[in-house]
Amino acid sequence: MSNKIYPIGIQNFEKLRLGGYFYIDKTALIYKMVKTGSYYFLSRPRRFGKSLLISTLEAYFQGKKELFEGLAVEKLEKEWKKHPILHIDLNIGKYDTPDSLDSILNKALTDWEAIYGTGAAETTLALRFAGIVKRAYEQTGERVVILVDEYDKPMLQAINNEALQGHFRDTLKPFYGVLKTMDGCIRFGMLTGVTKFGKVSVFSDLNNLDDISMWDEYVDLCGISEKELYDNLTPEIHEFAAAQKMRYEDFCIELRKRYDGYHFVENSIGIYNPFSLLNAFKRNKFGNYWFETGTPTYLVELLKKHHYDLERMAHEETSADVLNSIDSSSTDPIPVIYQSGYLTIKDYDPRFGVYRLGFPNLEVEEGFIKFLLPFYANPNAVQSPFEIQNFVSEVEVGDYNAFFRRLQSFFADTSYELIRDLELHYQNVLFIVFKLVGFYVNVEYHTSRGRVDLVLQTDKFIYVMEFKLDGTAEEALKQINEKQYALPFESDSRKLFRMGVNFSSETRNIEKWIVE
């Protein structure tokens, strides 16, 4: 039985080290970062270790050598100087009113002013911040370290409220601008967050920041690489595999499929989600741990607001400029979805500079699709957690009429106000349902606007379906036969169903299905 104490939810480096918690040594990378630059920004999904990184930097700049005993930086660092540190954690606030951000910044400034004093002419938040930096340097003789955790939390929470987001932007731009204007007094600065707001937003003036989010050398600064996994947890992997009654090799494949797959740079190593991975090892049980901590609803609101075709998500293509920066007035939801960790880099075309995106792993794909369902389908029809189980059961026993009646209920009673593009709405609901069913039975499909070619395969049945919008079920079935969609399965011993389905824009639902 492993005696490791996993640091689930531990974000303070000193607590982690003094408490004997398991720690994968990132200090060589941290040392390299500190010695080769002054100002950094890192974007990573939530629960990826950003707060622990900030806390580790704080302990390092406090000169707490004893906390780094046995780690790489203990041998690398010779001086261990103590610097004045200004650490702001914006993760603690709920940013729903104009003064909510001001209150948190004012609290931080007041605490620092109690140590370093105030200036009479410092009337704004930015001026007070600059004054504190100057006095901290003058009083200690050491340049200041500025650490900002979750810098973007106010902007993200207000992403669908232009007026509130504008207020936060106007507050944060001059505040963060202190990192540039007070350069002579600052030794090191780092901002972390989920997203990078660019153009007219808070980053537009901070051109002295090195954005290392897509730098290959720092790809595993947060998260766990496969090498780190096997270097640090091989005995626990064997124990976990035994608990799951799986062969070691099969278990490693399953672990990779569920939690690996984050690529923050093209052609880079995959990174495991540390929160899910450590939770799984603590319990010796697979689970969707990252999703259990909550998925922000603003992501779905963005997808719906911009009428996004969900089927594109599995093979979205974009450029580095789009991935690297979010314009707060943008109509493209993909950068936010990507930077939030729900999509990752799957492939890269260097000739055209095009990135192909997709879900990083099974946990994210299944969790996100399940999360989407009640936002798109009739909420009364999806209240039961067994709805997809019922769909799968009906497919497996060949009860296609029950399957389609259940599917009809998902479209029923959706208000006109919620469907500006009926064709896209119909497409998105079908995508979600068949994607969820596909986690349990074999689903092959390709889609285009207004049409889904679908094959469902179980142990006993094969279903070949064609969907039409404002056509007829007979036309759909005729197309299956004329284009010989079922030909690859005709010699199969399983029972074959050819199914034509028509969706009506008048009733906003499935109008008819016929089977042969």
CSV table of N, CA, C and O in Angstrom, one decimal, residues 199-286:
chain,number,residue,atom,x,y,z
A,199,LYS,N,-5.4,42.6,-27.4
A,199,LYS,CA,-5.9,43.7,-28.2
A,199,LYS,C,-6.2,44.9,-27.3
A,199,LYS,O,-5.4,45.5,-26.7
A,200,VAL,N,-7.5,45.3,-27.2
A,200,VAL,CA,-7.9,46.4,-26.4
A,200,VAL,C,-8.0,46.1,-24.9
A,200,VAL,O,-8.5,46.9,-24.2
A,201,SER,N,-7.5,45.0,-24.5
A,201,SER,CA,-7.7,44.5,-23.2
A,201,SER,C,-6.5,44.8,-22.3
A,201,SER,O,-5.6,45.5,-22.7
A,202,VAL,N,-6.4,44.1,-21.2
A,202,VAL,CA,-5.4,44.4,-20.2
A,202,VAL,C,-4.0,44.1,-20.6
A,202,VAL,O,-3.0,44.6,-20.1
A,203,PHE,N,-3.8,43.2,-21.7
A,203,PHE,CA,-2.5,42.9,-22.1
A,203,PHE,C,-1.9,43.9,-23.1
A,203,PHE,O,-0.8,43.8,-23.5
A,204,SER,N,-2.8,44.8,-23.6
A,204,SER,CA,-2.3,45.6,-24.8
A,204,SER,C,-1.1,46.5,-24.4
A,204,SER,O,-0.3,46.8,-25.3
A,205,ASP,N,-1.0,46.8,-23.1
A,205,ASP,CA,0.2,47.7,-22.8
A,205,ASP,C,1.3,46.9,-22.1
A,205,ASP,O,2.4,47.4,-21.9
A,206,LEU,N,1.1,45.6,-21.8
A,206,LEU,CA,2.1,44.8,-21.1
A,206,LEU,C,3.0,44.1,-22.1
A,206,LEU,O,3.0,42.8,-22.1
A,207,ASN,N,3.7,44.8,-23.0
A,207,ASN,CA,4.5,44.1,-24.0
A,207,ASN,C,5.8,43.7,-23.5
A,207,ASN,O,6.7,43.2,-24.2
A,208,ASN,N,6.1,43.9,-22.2
A,208,ASN,CA,7.3,43.4,-21.6
A,208,ASN,C,7.1,42.0,-20.9
A,208,ASN,O,8.1,41.5,-20.4
A,209,LEU,N,6.0,41.4,-21.0
A,209,LEU,CA,5.7,40.1,-20.5
A,209,LEU,C,6.1,39.0,-21.5
A,209,LEU,O,5.7,39.1,-22.7
A,210,ASP,N,6.9,38.0,-21.0
A,210,ASP,CA,7.1,36.8,-21.9
A,210,ASP,C,5.9,35.9,-21.6
A,210,ASP,O,5.7,35.4,-20.5
A,211,ASP,N,5.1,35.7,-22.7
A,211,ASP,CA,4.0,34.7,-22.6
A,211,ASP,C,4.6,33.3,-22.9
A,211,ASP,O,4.8,33.0,-24.0
A,212,ILE,N,4.8,32.5,-21.8
A,212,ILE,CA,5.4,31.2,-22.0
A,212,ILE,C,4.4,30.1,-22.2
A,212,ILE,O,4.7,28.9,-22.1
A,213,SER,N,3.1,30.5,-22.4
A,213,SER,CA,2.0,29.5,-22.5
A,213,SER,C,2.3,28.5,-23.6
A,213,SER,O,1.9,27.3,-23.5
A,214,MET,N,2.9,28.9,-24.7
A,214,MET,CA,3.1,28.0,-25.8
A,214,MET,C,4.6,27.9,-26.1
A,214,MET,O,5.0,27.7,-27.3
A,215,TRP,N,5.5,28.0,-25.1
A,215,TRP,CA,6.9,27.7,-25.2
A,215,TRP,C,7.2,26.3,-24.9
A,215,TRP,O,6.8,25.8,-23.8
A,216,ASP,N,7.9,25.6,-25.8
A,216,ASP,CA,8.1,24.2,-25.6
A,216,ASP,C,8.9,23.9,-24.4
A,216,ASP,O,8.7,22.9,-23.7
A,217,GLU,N,9.9,24.8,-24.0
A,217,GLU,CA,10.7,24.5,-22.8
A,217,GLU,C,10.0,24.5,-21.5
A,217,GLU,O,10.5,24.0,-20.5
A,218,TYR,N,8.8,25.2,-21.5
A,218,TYR,CA,8.0,25.3,-20.3
A,218,TYR,C,6.7,24.5,-20.3
A,218,TYR,O,5.8,24.8,-19.5
A,219,VAL,N,6.6,23.6,-21.3
A,219,VAL,CA,5.3,22.9,-21.5
A,219,VAL,C,4.9,22.1,-20.3
A,219,VAL,O,3.7,22.0,-20.0
A,220,ASP,N,5.9,21.6,-19.5
A,220,ASP,CA,5.5,20.8,-18.3
A,220,ASP,C,5.8,21.5,-17.0
A,220,ASP,O,5.9,20.9,-16.0
A,221,LEU,N,5.8,22.9,-17.1
A,221,LEU,CA,5.9,23.7,-15.8
A,221,LEU,C,4.7,23.4,-14.9
A,221,LEU,O,4.9,23.4,-13.7
A,222,CYS,N,3.6,23.3,-15.5
A,222,CYS,CA,2.4,22.8,-14.7
A,222,CYS,C,1.9,21.5,-15.3
A,222,CYS,O,2.0,21.4,-16.5
A,223,GLY,N,1.3,20.7,-14.6
A,223,GLY,CA,0.8,19.4,-15.1
A,223,GLY,C,1.9,18.4,-14.9
A,223,GLY,O,3.0,18.6,-14.4
A,224,ILE,N,1.6,17.1,-15.4
A,224,ILE,CA,2.5,16.0,-15.2
A,224,ILE,C,2.8,15.4,-16.5
A,224,ILE,O,1.9,14.9,-17.2
A,225,SER,N,4.1,15.3,-16.9
A,225,SER,CA,4.5,14.6,-18.1
A,225,SER,C,4.5,13.1,-17.9
A,225,SER,O,4.5,12.6,-16.7
A,226,GLU,N,4.5,12.3,-19.0
A,226,GLU,CA,4.5,10.9,-18.8
A,226,GLU,C,5.8,10.4,-18.2
A,226,GLU,O,5.8,9.5,-17.3
A,227,LYS,N,6.9,11.1,-18.5
A,227,LYS,CA,8.2,10.7,-17.8
A,227,LYS,C,8.1,10.9,-16.3
A,227,LYS,O,8.6,10.1,-15.5
A,228,GLU,N,7.6,12.1,-15.9
A,228,GLU,CA,7.4,12.4,-14.5
A,228,GLU,C,6.5,11.3,-13.8
A,228,GLU,O,6.7,10.9,-12.7
A,229,LEU,N,5.4,10.9,-14.6
A,229,LEU,CA,4.5,9.9,-14.0
A,229,LEU,C,5.2,8.6,-13.7
A,229,LEU,O,5.1,8.1,-12.6
A,230,TYR,N,6.0,8.1,-14.7
A,230,TYR,CA,6.7,6.8,-14.4
A,230,TYR,C,7.9,6.9,-13.5
A,230,TYR,O,8.2,6.0,-12.8
A,231,ASP,N,8.5,8.1,-13.5
A,231,ASP,CA,9.7,8.3,-12.6
A,231,ASP,C,9.3,8.3,-11.2
A,231,ASP,O,10.0,7.9,-10.3
A,232,ASN,N,8.0,8.8,-10.9
A,232,ASN,CA,7.6,9.1,-9.6
A,232,ASN,C,6.6,8.2,-9.0
A,232,ASN,O,6.4,8.0,-7.8
A,233,LEU,N,5.8,7.5,-9.9
A,233,LEU,CA,4.6,6.7,-9.4
A,233,LEU,C,4.5,5.3,-10.0
A,233,LEU,O,3.5,4.7,-9.9
A,234,THR,N,5.6,4.7,-10.4
A,234,THR,CA,5.6,3.4,-11.0
A,234,THR,C,5.0,2.3,-10.0
A,234,THR,O,4.2,1.5,-10.3
A,235,PRO,N,5.5,2.3,-8.7
A,235,PRO,CA,4.9,1.3,-7.8
A,235,PRO,C,3.4,1.5,-7.6
A,235,PRO,O,2.6,0.6,-7.5
A,236,GLU,N,3.0,2.8,-7.6
A,236,GLU,CA,1.6,3.1,-7.4
A,236,GLU,C,0.8,2.7,-8.6
A,236,GLU,O,-0.4,2.4,-8.5
A,237,ILE,N,1.4,2.8,-9.8
A,237,ILE,CA,0.7,2.4,-11.0
A,237,ILE,C,0.4,0.9,-11.0
A,237,ILE,O,-0.7,0.4,-11.3
A,238,HIS,N,1.4,0.1,-10.5
A,238,HIS,CA,1.2,-1.3,-10.4
A,238,HIS,C,0.0,-1.6,-9.3
A,238,HIS,O,-0.8,-2.5,-9.6
A,239,GLU,N,0.0,-0.9,-8.3
A,239,GLU,CA,-1.0,-1.0,-7.2
A,239,GLU,C,-2.4,-0.7,-7.8
A,239,GLU,O,-3.4,-1.4,-7.5
A,240,PHE,N,-2.5,0.4,-8.5
A,240,PHE,CA,-3.7,0.9,-9.1
A,240,PHE,C,-4.2,-0.1,-10.1
A,240,PHE,O,-5.4,-0.5,-10.1
A,241,ALA,N,-3.3,-0.6,-10.9
A,241,ALA,CA,-3.7,-1.6,-11.9
A,241,ALA,C,-4.3,-2.9,-11.3
A,241,ALA,O,-5.3,-3.4,-11.7
A,242,ALA,N,-3.6,-3.3,-10.2
A,242,ALA,CA,-4.1,-4.5,-9.5
A,242,ALA,C,-5.5,-4.2,-8.9
A,242,ALA,O,-6.3,-5.1,-8.9
A,243,ALA,N,-5.7,-3.0,-8.3
A,243,ALA,CA,-7.0,-2.7,-7.8
A,243,ALA,C,-8.1,-2.7,-8.8
A,243,ALA,O,-9.2,-3.0,-8.5
A,244,GLN,N,-7.7,-2.4,-10.1
A,244,GLN,CA,-8.7,-2.4,-11.2
A,244,GLN,C,-8.8,-3.7,-11.9
A,244,GLN,O,-9.5,-3.9,-12.8
A,245,LYS,N,-7.9,-4.7,-11.4
A,245,LYS,CA,-7.9,-6.1,-12.0
A,245,LYS,C,-7.6,-6.0,-13.5
A,245,LYS,O,-8.2,-6.6,-14.3
A,246,MET,N,-6.6,-5.1,-13.8
A,246,MET,CA,-6.1,-4.9,-15.2
A,246,MET,C,-4.7,-5.3,-15.3
A,246,MET,O,-3.9,-5.1,-14.4
A,247,ARG,N,-4.3,-5.8,-16.5
A,247,ARG,CA,-2.9,-6.0,-16.8
A,247,ARG,C,-2.2,-4.6,-16.8
A,247,ARG,O,-2.8,-3.6,-17.2
A,248,TYR,N,-1.0,-4.6,-16.4
A,248,TYR,CA,-0.2,-3.3,-16.3
A,248,TYR,C,-0.2,-2.6,-17.6
A,248,TYR,O,-0.5,-1.4,-17.6
A,249,GLU,N,0.0,-3.2,-18.7
A,249,GLU,CA,0.1,-2.6,-20.0
A,249,GLU,C,-1.3,-2.0,-20.4
A,249,GLU,O,-1.4,-0.8,-20.9
A,250,ASP,N,-2.3,-2.7,-20.2
A,250,ASP,CA,-3.7,-2.2,-20.5
A,250,ASP,C,-4.0,-1.1,-19.6
A,250,ASP,O,-4.7,-0.1,-20.0
A,251,PHE,N,-3.6,-1.2,-18.3
A,251,PHE,CA,-3.9,-0.1,-17.4
A,251,PHE,C,-3.3,1.2,-17.8
A,251,PHE,O,-3.9,2.3,-17.8
A,252,CYS,N,-2.0,1.2,-18.2
A,252,CYS,CA,-1.3,2.4,-18.7
A,252,CYS,C,-1.9,3.0,-19.9
A,252,CYS,O,-2.0,4.2,-20.0
A,253,ILE,N,-2.5,2.2,-20.8
A,253,ILE,CA,-3.2,2.7,-21.9
A,253,ILE,C,-4.5,3.4,-21.5
A,253,ILE,O,-4.8,4.5,-22.0
A,254,GLU,N,-5.2,2.8,-20.6
A,254,GLU,CA,-6.4,3.4,-20.0
A,254,GLU,C,-6.1,4.7,-19.3
A,254,GLU,O,-6.9,5.7,-19.5
A,255,LEU,N,-5.1,4.8,-18.5
A,255,LEU,CA,-4.7,6.0,-17.8
A,255,LEU,C,-4.4,7.1,-18.8
A,255,LEU,O,-4.8,8.3,-18.6
A,256,ARG,N,-3.7,6.8,-19.8
A,256,ARG,CA,-3.3,7.8,-20.8
A,256,ARG,C,-4.6,8.3,-21.5
A,256,ARG,O,-4.7,9.5,-21.8
A,257,LYS,N,-5.4,7.3,-21.9
A,257,LYS,CA,-6.7,7.7,-22.6
A,257,LYS,C,-7.6,8.6,-21.8
A,257,LYS,O,-8.2,9.5,-22.4
A,258,ARG,N,-7.6,8.5,-20.5
A,258,ARG,CA,-8.5,9.3,-19.7
A,258,ARG,C,-7.9,10.6,-19.3
A,258,ARG,O,-8.7,11.6,-19.2
A,259,TYR,N,-6.6,10.7,-19.0
A,259,TYR,CA,-6.1,11.9,-18.3
A,259,TYR,C,-4.9,12.6,-19.0
A,259,TYR,O,-4.6,13.7,-18.7
A,260,ASP,N,-4.3,11.9,-20.0
A,260,ASP,CA,-3.2,12.5,-20.8
A,260,ASP,C,-3.8,13.4,-21.9
A,260,ASP,O,-5.0,13.6,-22.0
A,261,GLY,N,-2.9,13.8,-22.8
A,261,GLY,CA,-3.4,14.4,-24.1
A,261,GLY,C,-3.4,15.9,-24.2
A,261,GLY,O,-3.9,16.4,-25.2
A,262,TYR,N,-3.0,16.6,-23.1
A,262,TYR,CA,-3.0,18.1,-23.3
A,262,TYR,C,-1.7,18.5,-24.0
A,262,TYR,O,-0.6,18.1,-23.5
A,263,HIS,N,-1.8,19.2,-25.1
A,263,HIS,CA,-0.7,19.6,-25.8
A,263,HIS,C,-0.8,21.2,-25.9
A,263,HIS,O,-1.7,21.7,-26.6
A,264,PHE,N,0.1,21.8,-25.2
A,264,PHE,CA,0.0,23.3,-25.2
A,264,PHE,C,0.9,23.9,-26.2
A,264,PHE,O,1.0,25.1,-26.4
A,265,VAL,N,1.7,23.1,-26.9
A,265,VAL,CA,2.6,23.5,-28.0
A,265,VAL,C,2.5,22.5,-29.1
A,265,VAL,O,2.3,21.3,-28.8
A,266,GLU,N,2.7,22.9,-30.3
A,266,GLU,CA,2.7,21.9,-31.4
A,266,GLU,C,3.8,20.9,-31.3
A,266,GLU,O,4.9,21.3,-30.9
A,267,ASN,N,3.5,19.7,-31.6
A,267,ASN,CA,4.6,18.6,-31.6
A,267,ASN,C,5.3,18.4,-30.3
A,267,ASN,O,6.4,18.1,-30.2
A,268,SER,N,4.6,18.7,-29.2
A,268,SER,CA,5.2,18.6,-27.9
A,268,SER,C,4.7,17.3,-27.2
A,268,SER,O,3.8,16.6,-27.6
A,269,ILE,N,5.3,17.0,-26.0
A,269,ILE,CA,4.9,15.9,-25.2
A,269,ILE,C,3.5,16.2,-24.7
A,269,ILE,O,3.1,17.3,-24.6
A,270,GLY,N,2.7,15.1,-24.4
A,270,GLY,CA,1.4,15.2,-23.8
A,270,GLY,C,1.6,15.5,-22.3
A,270,GLY,O,2.5,15.0,-21.7
A,271,ILE,N,0.6,16.2,-21.8
A,271,ILE,CA,0.6,16.5,-20.3
A,271,ILE,C,-0.6,15.9,-19.7
A,271,ILE,O,-1.7,16.1,-20.2
A,272,TYR,N,-0.5,15.2,-18.6
A,272,TYR,CA,-1.6,14.7,-17.8
A,272,TYR,C,-2.2,15.8,-16.9
A,272,TYR,O,-1.5,16.6,-16.4
A,273,ASN,N,-3.5,15.8,-16.8
A,273,ASN,CA,-4.2,16.7,-15.9
A,273,ASN,C,-3.8,16.3,-14.4
A,273,ASN,O,-4.2,15.2,-14.0
A,274,PRO,N,-3.1,17.1,-13.7
A,274,PRO,CA,-2.6,16.7,-12.4
A,274,PRO,C,-3.7,16.5,-11.3
A,274,PRO,O,-3.6,15.6,-10.5
A,275,PHE,N,-4.8,17.3,-11.4
A,275,PHE,CA,-5.9,17.1,-10.4
A,275,PHE,C,-6.6,15.8,-10.6
A,275,PHE,O,-6.8,15.1,-9.6
A,276,SER,N,-6.9,15.4,-11.8
A,276,SER,CA,-7.6,14.1,-12.0
A,276,SER,C,-6.7,13.0,-11.7
A,276,SER,O,-7.1,12.0,-11.1
A,277,LEU,N,-5.4,13.1,-12.2
A,277,LEU,CA,-4.5,12.0,-12.0
A,277,LEU,C,-4.2,11.7,-10.5
A,277,LEU,O,-4.3,10.5,-10.1
A,278,LEU,N,-4.0,12.7,-9.7
A,278,LEU,CA,-3.7,12.5,-8.3
A,278,LEU,C,-4.9,12.0,-7.5
A,278,LEU,O,-4.8,11.2,-6.6
A,279,ASN,N,-6.1,12.5,-7.9
A,279,ASN,CA,-7.3,12.0,-7.3
A,279,ASN,C,-7.5,10.5,-7.6
A,279,ASN,O,-7.9,9.8,-6.7
A,280,ALA,N,-7.3,10.2,-8.9
A,280,ALA,CA,-7.4,8.7,-9.3
A,280,ALA,C,-6.4,7.9,-8.5
A,280,ALA,O,-6.8,6.8,-8.0
A,281,PHE,N,-5.2,8.3,-8.3
A,281,PHE,CA,-4.2,7.5,-7.5
A,281,PHE,C,-4.6,7.5,-6.1
A,281,PHE,O,-4.3,6.4,-5.4
A,282,LYS,N,-5.1,8.5,-5.5
A,282,LYS,CA,-5.5,8.5,-4.1
A,282,LYS,C,-6.6,7.5,-3.8
A,282,LYS,O,-6.6,6.8,-2.8
A,283,ARG,N,-7.5,7.3,-4.8
A,283,ARG,CA,-8.6,6.4,-4.6
A,283,ARG,C,-8.5,5.1,-5.3
A,283,ARG,O,-9.3,4.2,-5.1
A,284,ASN,N,-7.4,5.0,-6.1
A,284,ASN,CA,-7.3,3.8,-7.0
A,284,ASN,C,-8.5,3.5,-7.8
A,284,ASN,O,-9.0,2.3,-7.9
A,285,LYS,N,-9.1,4.6,-8.3
A,285,LYS,CA,-10.4,4.5,-9.0
A,285,LYS,C,-10.4,5.5,-10.1
A,285,LYS,O,-10.1,6.7,-9.8
A,286,PHE,N,-10.9,5.1,-11.3
A,286,PHE,CA,-11.0,6.1,-12.4
A,286,PHE,C,-12.3,7.0,-12.1
A,286,PHE,O,-13.3,6.5,-11.6
